[in-house]
Short mmCIF file of C-alpha atoms and ligand atoms in Angstrom, two decimals:
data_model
loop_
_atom_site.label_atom_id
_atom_site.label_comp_id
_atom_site.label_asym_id
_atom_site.label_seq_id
_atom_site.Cartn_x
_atom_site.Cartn_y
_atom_site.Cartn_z
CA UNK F 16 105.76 100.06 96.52
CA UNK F 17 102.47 101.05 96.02
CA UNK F 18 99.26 100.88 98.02
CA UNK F 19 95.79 101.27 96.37
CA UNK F 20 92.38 103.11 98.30
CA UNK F 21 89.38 102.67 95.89
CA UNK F 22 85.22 102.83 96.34
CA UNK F 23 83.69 99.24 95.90
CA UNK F 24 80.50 100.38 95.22
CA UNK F 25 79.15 103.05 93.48
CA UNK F 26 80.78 105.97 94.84
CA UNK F 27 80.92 108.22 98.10
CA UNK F 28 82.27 105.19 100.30
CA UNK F 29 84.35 107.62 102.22
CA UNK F 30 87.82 107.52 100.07
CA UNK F 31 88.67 111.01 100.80
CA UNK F 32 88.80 110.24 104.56
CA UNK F 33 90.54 107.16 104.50
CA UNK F 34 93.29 108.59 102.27
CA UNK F 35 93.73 111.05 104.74
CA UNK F 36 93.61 109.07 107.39
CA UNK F 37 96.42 106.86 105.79
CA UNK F 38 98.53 109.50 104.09
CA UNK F 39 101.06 110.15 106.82
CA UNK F 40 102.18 106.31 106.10
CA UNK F 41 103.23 107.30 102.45
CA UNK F 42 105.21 109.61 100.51
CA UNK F 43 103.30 110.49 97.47
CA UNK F 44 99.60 110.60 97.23
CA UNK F 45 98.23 110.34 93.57
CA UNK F 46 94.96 109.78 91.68
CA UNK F 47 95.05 107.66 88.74
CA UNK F 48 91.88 108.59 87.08
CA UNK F 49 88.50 110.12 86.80
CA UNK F 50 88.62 113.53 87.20
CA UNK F 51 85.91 116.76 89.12
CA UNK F 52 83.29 114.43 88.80
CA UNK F 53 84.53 112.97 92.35
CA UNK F 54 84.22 114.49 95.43
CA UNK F 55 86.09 113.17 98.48
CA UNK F 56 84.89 114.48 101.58
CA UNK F 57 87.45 115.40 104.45
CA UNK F 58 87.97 117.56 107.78
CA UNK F 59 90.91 119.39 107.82
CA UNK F 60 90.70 121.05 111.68
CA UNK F 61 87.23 120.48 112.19
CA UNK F 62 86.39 122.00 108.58
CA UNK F 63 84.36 120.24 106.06
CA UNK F 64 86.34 120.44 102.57
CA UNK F 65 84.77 118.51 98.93
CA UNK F 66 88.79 117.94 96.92
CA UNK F 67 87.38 117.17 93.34
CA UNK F 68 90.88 116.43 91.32
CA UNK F 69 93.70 117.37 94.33
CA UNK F 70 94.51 114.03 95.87
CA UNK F 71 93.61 113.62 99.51
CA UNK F 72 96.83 114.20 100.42
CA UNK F 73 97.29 117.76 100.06
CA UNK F 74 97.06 118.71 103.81
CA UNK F 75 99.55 116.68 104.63
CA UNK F 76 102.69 119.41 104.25
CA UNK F 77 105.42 116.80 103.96
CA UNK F 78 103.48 114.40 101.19
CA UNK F 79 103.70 115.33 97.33
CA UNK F 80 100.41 114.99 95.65
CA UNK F 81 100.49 113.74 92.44
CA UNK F 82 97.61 113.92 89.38
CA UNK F 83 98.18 111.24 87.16
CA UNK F 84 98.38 111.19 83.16
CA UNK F 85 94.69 108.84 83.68
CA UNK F 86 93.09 111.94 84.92
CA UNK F 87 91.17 114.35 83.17
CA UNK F 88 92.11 117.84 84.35
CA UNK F 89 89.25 121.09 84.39
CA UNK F 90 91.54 124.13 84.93
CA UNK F 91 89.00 126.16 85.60
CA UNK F 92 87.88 123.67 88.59
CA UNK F 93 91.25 123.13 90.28
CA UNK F 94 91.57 126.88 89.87
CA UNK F 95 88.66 126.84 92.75
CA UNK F 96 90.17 123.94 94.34
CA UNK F 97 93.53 125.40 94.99
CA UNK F 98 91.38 128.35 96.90
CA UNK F 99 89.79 126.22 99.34
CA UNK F 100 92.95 124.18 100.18
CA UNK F 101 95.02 127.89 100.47
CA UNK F 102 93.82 128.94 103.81
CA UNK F 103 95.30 124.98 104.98
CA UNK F 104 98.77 124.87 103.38
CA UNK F 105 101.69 127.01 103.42
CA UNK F 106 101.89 126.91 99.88
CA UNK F 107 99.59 124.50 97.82
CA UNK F 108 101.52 124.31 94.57
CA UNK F 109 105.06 123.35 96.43
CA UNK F 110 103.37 120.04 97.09
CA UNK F 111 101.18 119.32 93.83
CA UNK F 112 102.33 117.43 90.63
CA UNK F 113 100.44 117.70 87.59
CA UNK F 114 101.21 114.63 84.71
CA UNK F 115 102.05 116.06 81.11
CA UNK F 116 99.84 113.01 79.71
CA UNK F 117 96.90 114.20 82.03
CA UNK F 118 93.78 115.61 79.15
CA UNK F 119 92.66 118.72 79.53
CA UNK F 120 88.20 119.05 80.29
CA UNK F 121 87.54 122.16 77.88
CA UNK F 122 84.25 124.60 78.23
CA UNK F 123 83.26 122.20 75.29
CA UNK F 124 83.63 119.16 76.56
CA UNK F 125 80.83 120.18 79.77
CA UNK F 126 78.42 121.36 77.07
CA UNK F 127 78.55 118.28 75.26
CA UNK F 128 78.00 116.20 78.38
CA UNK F 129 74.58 118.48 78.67
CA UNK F 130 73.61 118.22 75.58
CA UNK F 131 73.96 114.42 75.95
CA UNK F 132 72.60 113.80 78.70
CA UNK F 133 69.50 115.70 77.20
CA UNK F 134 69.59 113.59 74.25
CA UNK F 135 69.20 110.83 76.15
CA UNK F 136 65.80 111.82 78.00
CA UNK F 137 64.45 109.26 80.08
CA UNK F 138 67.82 107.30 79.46
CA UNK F 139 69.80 109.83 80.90
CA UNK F 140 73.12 108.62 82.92
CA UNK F 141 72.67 111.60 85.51
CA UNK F 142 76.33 112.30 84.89
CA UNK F 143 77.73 115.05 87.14
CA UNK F 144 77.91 117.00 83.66
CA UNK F 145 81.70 118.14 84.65
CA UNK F 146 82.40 117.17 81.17
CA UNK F 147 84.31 113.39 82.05
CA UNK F 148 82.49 111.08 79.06
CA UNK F 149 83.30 113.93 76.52
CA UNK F 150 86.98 114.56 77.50
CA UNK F 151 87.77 110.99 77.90
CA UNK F 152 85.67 110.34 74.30
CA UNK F 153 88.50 112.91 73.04
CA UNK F 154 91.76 111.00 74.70
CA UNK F 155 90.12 107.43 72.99
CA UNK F 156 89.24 109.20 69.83
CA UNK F 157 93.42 110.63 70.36
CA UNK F 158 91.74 114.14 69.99
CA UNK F 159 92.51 115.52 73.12
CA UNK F 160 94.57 118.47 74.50
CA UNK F 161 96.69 117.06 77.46
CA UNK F 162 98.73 119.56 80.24
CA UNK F 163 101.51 119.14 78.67
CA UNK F 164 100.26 120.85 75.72
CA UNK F 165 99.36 124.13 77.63
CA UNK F 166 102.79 124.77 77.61
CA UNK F 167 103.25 124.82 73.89
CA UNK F 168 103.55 127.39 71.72
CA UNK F 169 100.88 125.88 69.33
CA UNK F 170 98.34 125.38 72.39
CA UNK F 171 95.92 127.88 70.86
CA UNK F 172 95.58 126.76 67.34
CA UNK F 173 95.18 123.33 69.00
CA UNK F 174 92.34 124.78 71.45
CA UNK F 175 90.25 126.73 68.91
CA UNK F 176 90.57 123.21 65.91
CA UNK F 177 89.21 120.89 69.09
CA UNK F 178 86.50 123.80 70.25
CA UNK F 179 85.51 124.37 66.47
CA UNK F 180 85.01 120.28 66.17
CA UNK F 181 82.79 120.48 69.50
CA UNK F 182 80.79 123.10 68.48
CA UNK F 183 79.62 121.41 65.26
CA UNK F 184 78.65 118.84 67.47
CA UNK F 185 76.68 121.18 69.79
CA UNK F 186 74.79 122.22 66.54
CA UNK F 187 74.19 119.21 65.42
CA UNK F 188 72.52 118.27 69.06
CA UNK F 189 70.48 121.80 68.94
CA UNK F 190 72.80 122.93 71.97
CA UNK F 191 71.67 126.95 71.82
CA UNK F 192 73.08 127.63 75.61
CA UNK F 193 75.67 130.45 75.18
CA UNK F 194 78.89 129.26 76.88
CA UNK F 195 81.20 132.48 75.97
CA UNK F 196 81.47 133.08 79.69
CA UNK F 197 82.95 129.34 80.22
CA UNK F 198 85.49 130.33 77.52
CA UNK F 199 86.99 133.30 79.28
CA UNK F 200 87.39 131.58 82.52
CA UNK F 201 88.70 128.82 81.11
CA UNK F 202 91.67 130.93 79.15
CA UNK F 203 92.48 132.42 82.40
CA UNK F 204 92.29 128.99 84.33
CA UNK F 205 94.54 127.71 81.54
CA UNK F 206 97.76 130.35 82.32
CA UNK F 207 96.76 129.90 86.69
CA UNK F 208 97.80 126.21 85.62
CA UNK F 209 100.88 126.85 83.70
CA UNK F 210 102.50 127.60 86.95
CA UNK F 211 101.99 124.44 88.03
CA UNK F 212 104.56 121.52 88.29
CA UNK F 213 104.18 119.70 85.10
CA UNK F 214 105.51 116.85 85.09
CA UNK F 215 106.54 113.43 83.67
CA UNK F 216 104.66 111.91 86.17
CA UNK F 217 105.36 108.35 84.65
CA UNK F 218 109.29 108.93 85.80
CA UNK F 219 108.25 111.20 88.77
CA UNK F 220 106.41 107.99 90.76
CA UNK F 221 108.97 105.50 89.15
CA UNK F 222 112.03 107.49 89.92
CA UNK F 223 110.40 108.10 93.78
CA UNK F 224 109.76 104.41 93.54
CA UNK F 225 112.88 103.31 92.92
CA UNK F 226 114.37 105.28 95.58
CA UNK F 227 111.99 103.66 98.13
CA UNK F 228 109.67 105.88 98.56
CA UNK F 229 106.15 104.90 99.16
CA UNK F 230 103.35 105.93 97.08
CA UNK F 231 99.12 105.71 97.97
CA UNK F 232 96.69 105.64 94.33
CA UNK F 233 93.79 107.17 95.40
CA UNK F 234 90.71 105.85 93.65
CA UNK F 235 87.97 108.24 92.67
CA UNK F 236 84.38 106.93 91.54
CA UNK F 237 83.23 102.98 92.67
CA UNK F 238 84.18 99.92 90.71
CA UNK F 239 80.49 99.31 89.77
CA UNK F 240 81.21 103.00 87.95
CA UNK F 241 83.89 101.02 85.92
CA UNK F 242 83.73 102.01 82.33
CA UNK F 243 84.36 97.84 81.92
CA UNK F 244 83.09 96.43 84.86
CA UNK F 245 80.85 98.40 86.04
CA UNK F 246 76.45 98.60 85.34
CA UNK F 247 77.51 99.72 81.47
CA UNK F 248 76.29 101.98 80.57
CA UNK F 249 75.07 103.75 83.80
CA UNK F 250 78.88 104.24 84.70
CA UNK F 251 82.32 106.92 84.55
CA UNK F 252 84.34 106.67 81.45
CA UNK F 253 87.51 105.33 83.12
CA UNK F 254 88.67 102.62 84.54
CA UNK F 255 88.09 102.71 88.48
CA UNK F 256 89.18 99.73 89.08
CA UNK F 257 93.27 98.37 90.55
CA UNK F 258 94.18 97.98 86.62
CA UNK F 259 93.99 101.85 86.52
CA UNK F 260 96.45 102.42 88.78
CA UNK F 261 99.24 100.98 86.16
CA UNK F 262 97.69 102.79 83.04
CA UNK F 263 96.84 105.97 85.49
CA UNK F 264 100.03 106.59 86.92
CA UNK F 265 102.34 104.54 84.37
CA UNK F 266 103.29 102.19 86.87
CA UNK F 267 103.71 98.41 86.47
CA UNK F 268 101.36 95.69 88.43
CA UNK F 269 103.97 94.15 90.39
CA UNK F 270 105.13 97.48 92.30
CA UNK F 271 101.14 97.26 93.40
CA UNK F 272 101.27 95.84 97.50
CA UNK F 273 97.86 96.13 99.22
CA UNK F 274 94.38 96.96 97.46
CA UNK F 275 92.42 98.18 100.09
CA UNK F 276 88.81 98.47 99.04
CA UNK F 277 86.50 101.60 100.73
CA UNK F 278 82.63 99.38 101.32
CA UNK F 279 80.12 101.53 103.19
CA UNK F 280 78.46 99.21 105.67
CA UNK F 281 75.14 99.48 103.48
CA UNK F 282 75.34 100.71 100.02
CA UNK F 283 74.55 104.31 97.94
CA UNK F 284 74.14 105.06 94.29
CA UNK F 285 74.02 108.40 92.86
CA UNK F 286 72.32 109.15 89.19
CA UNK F 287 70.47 107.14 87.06
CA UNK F 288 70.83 103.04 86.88
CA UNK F 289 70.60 99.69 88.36
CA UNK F 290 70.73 99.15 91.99
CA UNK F 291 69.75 95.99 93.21
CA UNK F 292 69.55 96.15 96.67
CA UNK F 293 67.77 99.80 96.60
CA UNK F 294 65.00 100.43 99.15
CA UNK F 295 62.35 102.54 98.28
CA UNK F 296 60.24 102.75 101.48
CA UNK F 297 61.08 104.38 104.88
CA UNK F 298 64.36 102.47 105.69
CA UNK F 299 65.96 104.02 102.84
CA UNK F 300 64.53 107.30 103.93
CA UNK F 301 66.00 106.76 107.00
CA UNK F 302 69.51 105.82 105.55
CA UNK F 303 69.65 108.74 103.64
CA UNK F 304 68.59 111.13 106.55
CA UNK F 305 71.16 109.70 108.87
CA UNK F 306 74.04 108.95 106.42
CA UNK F 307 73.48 112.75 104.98
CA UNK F 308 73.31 110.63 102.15
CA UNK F 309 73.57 113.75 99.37
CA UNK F 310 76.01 114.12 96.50
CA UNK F 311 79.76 115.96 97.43
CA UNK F 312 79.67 117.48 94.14
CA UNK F 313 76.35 117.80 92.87
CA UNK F 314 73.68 117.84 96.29
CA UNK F 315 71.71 115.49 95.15
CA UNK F 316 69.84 113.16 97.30
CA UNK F 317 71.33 109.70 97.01
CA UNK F 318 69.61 106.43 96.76
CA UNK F 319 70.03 104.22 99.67
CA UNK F 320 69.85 100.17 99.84
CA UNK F 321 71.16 97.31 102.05
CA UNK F 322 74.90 96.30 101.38
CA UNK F 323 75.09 94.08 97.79
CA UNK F 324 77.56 91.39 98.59
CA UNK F 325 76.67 90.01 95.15
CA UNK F 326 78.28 92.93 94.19
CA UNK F 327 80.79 93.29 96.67
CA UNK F 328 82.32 89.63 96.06
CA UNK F 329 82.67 91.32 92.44
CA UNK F 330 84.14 94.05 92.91
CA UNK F 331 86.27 92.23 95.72
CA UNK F 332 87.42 89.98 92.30
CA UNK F 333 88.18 92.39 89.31
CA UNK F 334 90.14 94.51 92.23
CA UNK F 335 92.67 91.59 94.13
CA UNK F 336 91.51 93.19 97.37
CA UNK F 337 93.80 92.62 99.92
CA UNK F 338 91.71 94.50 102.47
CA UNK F 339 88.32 96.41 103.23
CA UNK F 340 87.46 99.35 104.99
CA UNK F 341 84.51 99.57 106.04
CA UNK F 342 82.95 103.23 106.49
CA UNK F 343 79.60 104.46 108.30
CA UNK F 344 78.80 101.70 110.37
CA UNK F 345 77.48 104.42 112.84
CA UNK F 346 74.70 105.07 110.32
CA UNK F 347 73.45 101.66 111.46
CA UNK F 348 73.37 101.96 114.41
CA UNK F 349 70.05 102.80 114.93
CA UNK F 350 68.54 100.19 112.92
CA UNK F 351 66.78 97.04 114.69
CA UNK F 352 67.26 94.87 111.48
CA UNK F 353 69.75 94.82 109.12
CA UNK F 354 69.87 93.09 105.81
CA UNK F 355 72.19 92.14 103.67
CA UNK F 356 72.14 90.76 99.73
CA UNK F 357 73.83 87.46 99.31
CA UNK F 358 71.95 86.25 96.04
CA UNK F 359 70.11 87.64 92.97
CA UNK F 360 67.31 86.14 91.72
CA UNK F 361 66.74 86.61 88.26
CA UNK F 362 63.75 85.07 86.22
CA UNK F 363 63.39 82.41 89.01
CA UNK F 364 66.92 81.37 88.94
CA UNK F 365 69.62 82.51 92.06
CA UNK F 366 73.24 83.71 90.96
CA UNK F 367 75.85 84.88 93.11
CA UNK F 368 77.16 86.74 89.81
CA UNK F 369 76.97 89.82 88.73
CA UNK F 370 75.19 89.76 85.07
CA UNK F 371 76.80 91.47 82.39
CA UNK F 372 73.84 93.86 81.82
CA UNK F 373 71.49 94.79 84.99
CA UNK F 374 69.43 97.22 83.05
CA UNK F 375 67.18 95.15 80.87
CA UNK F 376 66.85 92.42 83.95
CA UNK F 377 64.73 92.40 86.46
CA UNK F 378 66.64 91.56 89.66
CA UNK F 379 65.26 90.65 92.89
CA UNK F 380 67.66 90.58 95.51
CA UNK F 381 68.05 87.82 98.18
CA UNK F 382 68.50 89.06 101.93
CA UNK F 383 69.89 87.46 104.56
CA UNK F 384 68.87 89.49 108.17
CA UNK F 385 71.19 90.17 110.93
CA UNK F 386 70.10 91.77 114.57
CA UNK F 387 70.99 95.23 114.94
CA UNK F 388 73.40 96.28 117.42
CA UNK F 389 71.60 99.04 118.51
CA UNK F 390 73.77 101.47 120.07
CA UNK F 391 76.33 104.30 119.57
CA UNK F 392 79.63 103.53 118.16
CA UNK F 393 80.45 106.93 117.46
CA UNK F 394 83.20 107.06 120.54
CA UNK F 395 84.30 103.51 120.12
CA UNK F 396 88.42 103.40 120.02
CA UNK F 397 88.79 100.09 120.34
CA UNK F 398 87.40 96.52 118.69
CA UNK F 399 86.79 95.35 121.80
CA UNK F 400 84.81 97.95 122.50
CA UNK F 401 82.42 97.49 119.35
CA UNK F 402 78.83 95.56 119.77
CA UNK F 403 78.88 91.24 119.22
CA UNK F 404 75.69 92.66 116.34
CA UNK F 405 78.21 94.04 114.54
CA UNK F 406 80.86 91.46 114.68
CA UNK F 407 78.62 89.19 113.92
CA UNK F 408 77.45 91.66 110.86
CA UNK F 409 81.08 92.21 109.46
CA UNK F 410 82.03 88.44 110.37
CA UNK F 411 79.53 87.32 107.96
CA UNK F 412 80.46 89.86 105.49
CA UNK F 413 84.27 88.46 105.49
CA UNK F 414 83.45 85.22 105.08
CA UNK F 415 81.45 85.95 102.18
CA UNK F 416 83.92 87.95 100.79
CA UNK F 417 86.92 85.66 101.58
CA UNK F 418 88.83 89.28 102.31
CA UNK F 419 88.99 90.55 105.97
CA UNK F 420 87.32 94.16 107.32
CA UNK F 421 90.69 95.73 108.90
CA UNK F 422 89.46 99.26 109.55
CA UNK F 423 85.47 100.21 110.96
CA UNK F 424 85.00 103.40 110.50
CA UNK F 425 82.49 105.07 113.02
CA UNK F 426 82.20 108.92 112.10
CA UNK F 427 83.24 111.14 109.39
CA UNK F 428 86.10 112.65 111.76
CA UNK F 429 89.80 111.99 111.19
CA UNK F 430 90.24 110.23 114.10
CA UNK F 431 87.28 107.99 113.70
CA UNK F 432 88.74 104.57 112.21
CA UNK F 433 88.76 101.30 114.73
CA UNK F 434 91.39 99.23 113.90
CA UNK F 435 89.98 95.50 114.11
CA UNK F 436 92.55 93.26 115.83
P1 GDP O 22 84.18 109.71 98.70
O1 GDP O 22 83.73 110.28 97.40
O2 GDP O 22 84.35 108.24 98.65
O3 GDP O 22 85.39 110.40 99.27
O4 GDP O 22 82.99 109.97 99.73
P2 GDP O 22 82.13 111.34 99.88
O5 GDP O 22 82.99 112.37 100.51
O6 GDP O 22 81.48 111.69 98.61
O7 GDP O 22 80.97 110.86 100.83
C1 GDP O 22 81.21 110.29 102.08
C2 GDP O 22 80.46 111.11 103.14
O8 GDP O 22 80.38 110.36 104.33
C3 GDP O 22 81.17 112.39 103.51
O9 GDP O 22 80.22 113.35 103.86
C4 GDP O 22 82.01 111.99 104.73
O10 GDP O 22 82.28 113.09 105.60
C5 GDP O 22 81.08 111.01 105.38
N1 GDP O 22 81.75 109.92 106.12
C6 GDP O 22 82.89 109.26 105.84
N2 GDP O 22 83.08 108.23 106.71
C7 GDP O 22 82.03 108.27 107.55
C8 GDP O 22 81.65 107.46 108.67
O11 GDP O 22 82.28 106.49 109.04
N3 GDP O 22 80.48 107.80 109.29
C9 GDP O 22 79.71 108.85 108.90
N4 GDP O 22 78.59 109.09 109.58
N5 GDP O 22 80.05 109.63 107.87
C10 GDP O 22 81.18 109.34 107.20
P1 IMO O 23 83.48 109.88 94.05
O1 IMO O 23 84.93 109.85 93.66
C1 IMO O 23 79.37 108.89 93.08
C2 IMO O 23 78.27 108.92 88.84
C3 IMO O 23 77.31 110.00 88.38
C4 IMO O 23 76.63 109.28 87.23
C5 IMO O 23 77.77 108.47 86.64
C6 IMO O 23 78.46 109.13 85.46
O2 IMO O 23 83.09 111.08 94.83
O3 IMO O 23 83.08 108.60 94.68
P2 IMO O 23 80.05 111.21 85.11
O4 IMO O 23 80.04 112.58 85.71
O5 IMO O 23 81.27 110.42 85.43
O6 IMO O 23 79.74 111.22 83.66
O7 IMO O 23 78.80 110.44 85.80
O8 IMO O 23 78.71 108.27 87.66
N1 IMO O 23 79.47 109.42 89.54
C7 IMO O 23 79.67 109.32 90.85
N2 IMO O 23 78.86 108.86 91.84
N3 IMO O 23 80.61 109.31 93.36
C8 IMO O 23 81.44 109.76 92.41
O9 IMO O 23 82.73 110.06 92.65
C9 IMO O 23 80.96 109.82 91.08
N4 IMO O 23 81.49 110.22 89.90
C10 IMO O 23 80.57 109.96 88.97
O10 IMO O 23 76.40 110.35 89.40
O11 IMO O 23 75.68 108.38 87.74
MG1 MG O 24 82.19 111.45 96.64
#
């Protein structure tokens, strides 16, 4: 059986936590795509640590953590990685499975997201430039180098054809930034990850699957980052969404259970693109000073807006979520009025649908306002125990939705998740 944890929105809803708040439950923790573009944000004794491509589940001694063939894999990255998580685990590569059909993010494949993203000016996607759009252009275009490939004897012929191919690229874009130093570090990255566990991670999860054992996808990215579904082309190049969980991890749909989707109780976009519900004045200052609203992987500042249920109801669709979490309802609780989007308007007409381009539209969101509850939920345990505000707040939201809240999370600590009875 296997449960699903995945971002609704457009990233950052607080995956990492809830994956490692739920990981004791399972016995294999995997990610099924995107790649160190994500950053998933956990406390491992009262330590802040950013897990890029490790699953969440790595702290967890007795769990195997698996990265999945939908992945795209920067040796040089995990390399770092695997020294933050050291000082945590007894030893981190007992635990951690790496998929043969995973692709490999060359030195290359970074510059070419650069010189892209210059290309593209004012257009820009504001990509996290860890080289995702490239690498992935190289699996579609079936150029790519996957791990499985390190270990062959013709991996360096292979390496220098590909890096040859990108260069003329580079050229071709006017790229002049000298990238020798990437090179060498990568090289070395490249035989740190040969002593990896490479697997067939396609038989790895079905083998553990068909002895029982019970296996969490962890989602990276937001389904509005959906390379399908998502605001096109202001999104990832994979697909974030449930339906990457069976081409991520080479599992089939049926073995899929619950589909728990991660919904901050307002909403965050980092990079360029369409955000409907985005506030531009002092409440969305005020979000983002109180949230710490700033990028896990890159720093920057990210832009803050009322929760989209437009969206939501969306994502809630393409996904078959069976539950939501909902994470940093204690950043509200400060605010006298809270509003939520329950209808675009869109040349004078409402739509509870998401268009199929946002970008060329102008959108103007319809709010609906709630009373704030005013008050600190940081210590709350208990549903009881939370404010009639905010059950009024989430009871709204579920009805809406047609999918329940289960899980209120009230802090970024471990032990911050109220269970709603
Ligand atoms: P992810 O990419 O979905 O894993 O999310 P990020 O780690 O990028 O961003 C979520 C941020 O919010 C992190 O700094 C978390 O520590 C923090 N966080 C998670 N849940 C909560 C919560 O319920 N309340 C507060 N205040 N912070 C939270
Ligand atoms: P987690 O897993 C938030 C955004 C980038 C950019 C767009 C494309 O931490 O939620 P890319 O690097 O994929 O070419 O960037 O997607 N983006 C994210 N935003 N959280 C993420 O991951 C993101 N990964 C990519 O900011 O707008
Ligand atoms: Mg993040």
């Amino acid at each position: 059986m296997v449960d699903v944890i995945l971002g609704l929105q457009w990233g950052d809803e607080g995956k990492g936590k809830i994956v490692d708040y739920f990981a004791p439950g399972y016995d294999i923790v995997a990610r099924f795509q995107g790649g160190p573009n994500a950053g998933h944000t956990l406390y491992v004794k009262d330590k802040k640590i950013v897990l890029h491509q490790i699953p969440s589940g790595i702290f967890h001694e007795d769990k195997i953590n698996l990265i999945g063939n939908g992945v795209v894999l920067d040796p040089v990255i995990l390399r770092k990685e695997c020294e933050t998580v050291k000082p945590f685990v007894s030893d981190y590569r007992k635990n951690l499975f790496i998929s043969k059909r995973a692709h490999v993010i060359l030195p290359t494949h970074r510059a070419l997201d650069k010189a892209s993203e210059l290309a593209k000016g004012n257009e820009k996607i504001g990509s996290t430039l860890k080289g995702i759009g490239p690498a992935y252009m190289d699996k579609t275009g079936r150029n790519g180098i996957r791990v499985g490939d390190l270990l062959d004897k013709n991996f360096t012929s292979h390496y220098i054809k590909l890096r040859l191919k990108h260069q003329k690229l580079l050229d071709s874009m006017h790229f002049g930034e000298d990238i020798s130093d990437w090179e060498e570090e990568f090289l070395e990255a490249v035989e740190f990850m040969r002593q990896f566990k490479i697997v067939n991670g396609e038989y790895f999860i079905n083998d553990n699957l068909s002895k029982g054992k019970k296996v969490l996808a962890e989602g990276a990215q937001g389904s509005m980052l959906d390379v399908d579904f998502g605001t096109f082309p202001f999104v990832t190049s994979s697909n974030t969404i449930s339906a990457g969980v069976c081409s991520g991890l080479g599992v089939a749909p049926q073995k899929i259970k619950e589909v728990m989707g991660v919904t901050k109780a307002y909403c965050t976009r980092v990079g360029g693109g369409p955000f409907p519900t985005e506030l531009f004045d002092e409440t969305g200052e005020e979000l983002r000073k109180i949230g710490q609203e700033f990028g896990a992987t890159t720093g920057r500042p990210r832009r803050c807006g009322w929760i989209d249920l437009v969206a939501l109801r969306f994502a809630c669709m393409v996904n078959g979520v069976t539950q939501l979490i909902m994470t940093k309802a204690d950043v509200l609780d400060k605010f006298e009025k809270l509003d939520v989007c329950t209808e675009y308007e869109i040349n004078g007409e409402k739509t509870k649908e998401v268009p199929f381009q946002l970008s060329r539209i102008e959108i103007k969101p319809q709010l609906k306002s709630f009373k704030g509850w005013n008050r600190d939920i940081t210590a709350t345990k208990s549903s009881d125990q939370l404010p009639e505000e905010m059950k009024t707040y989430v009871n709204f939201i579920n009805d809406y939705l047609g999918v329940q809240v289960r899980y209120i999370s009230n802090g970024p600590g471990r032990d911050q998740l109220v269970k709603i009875k």
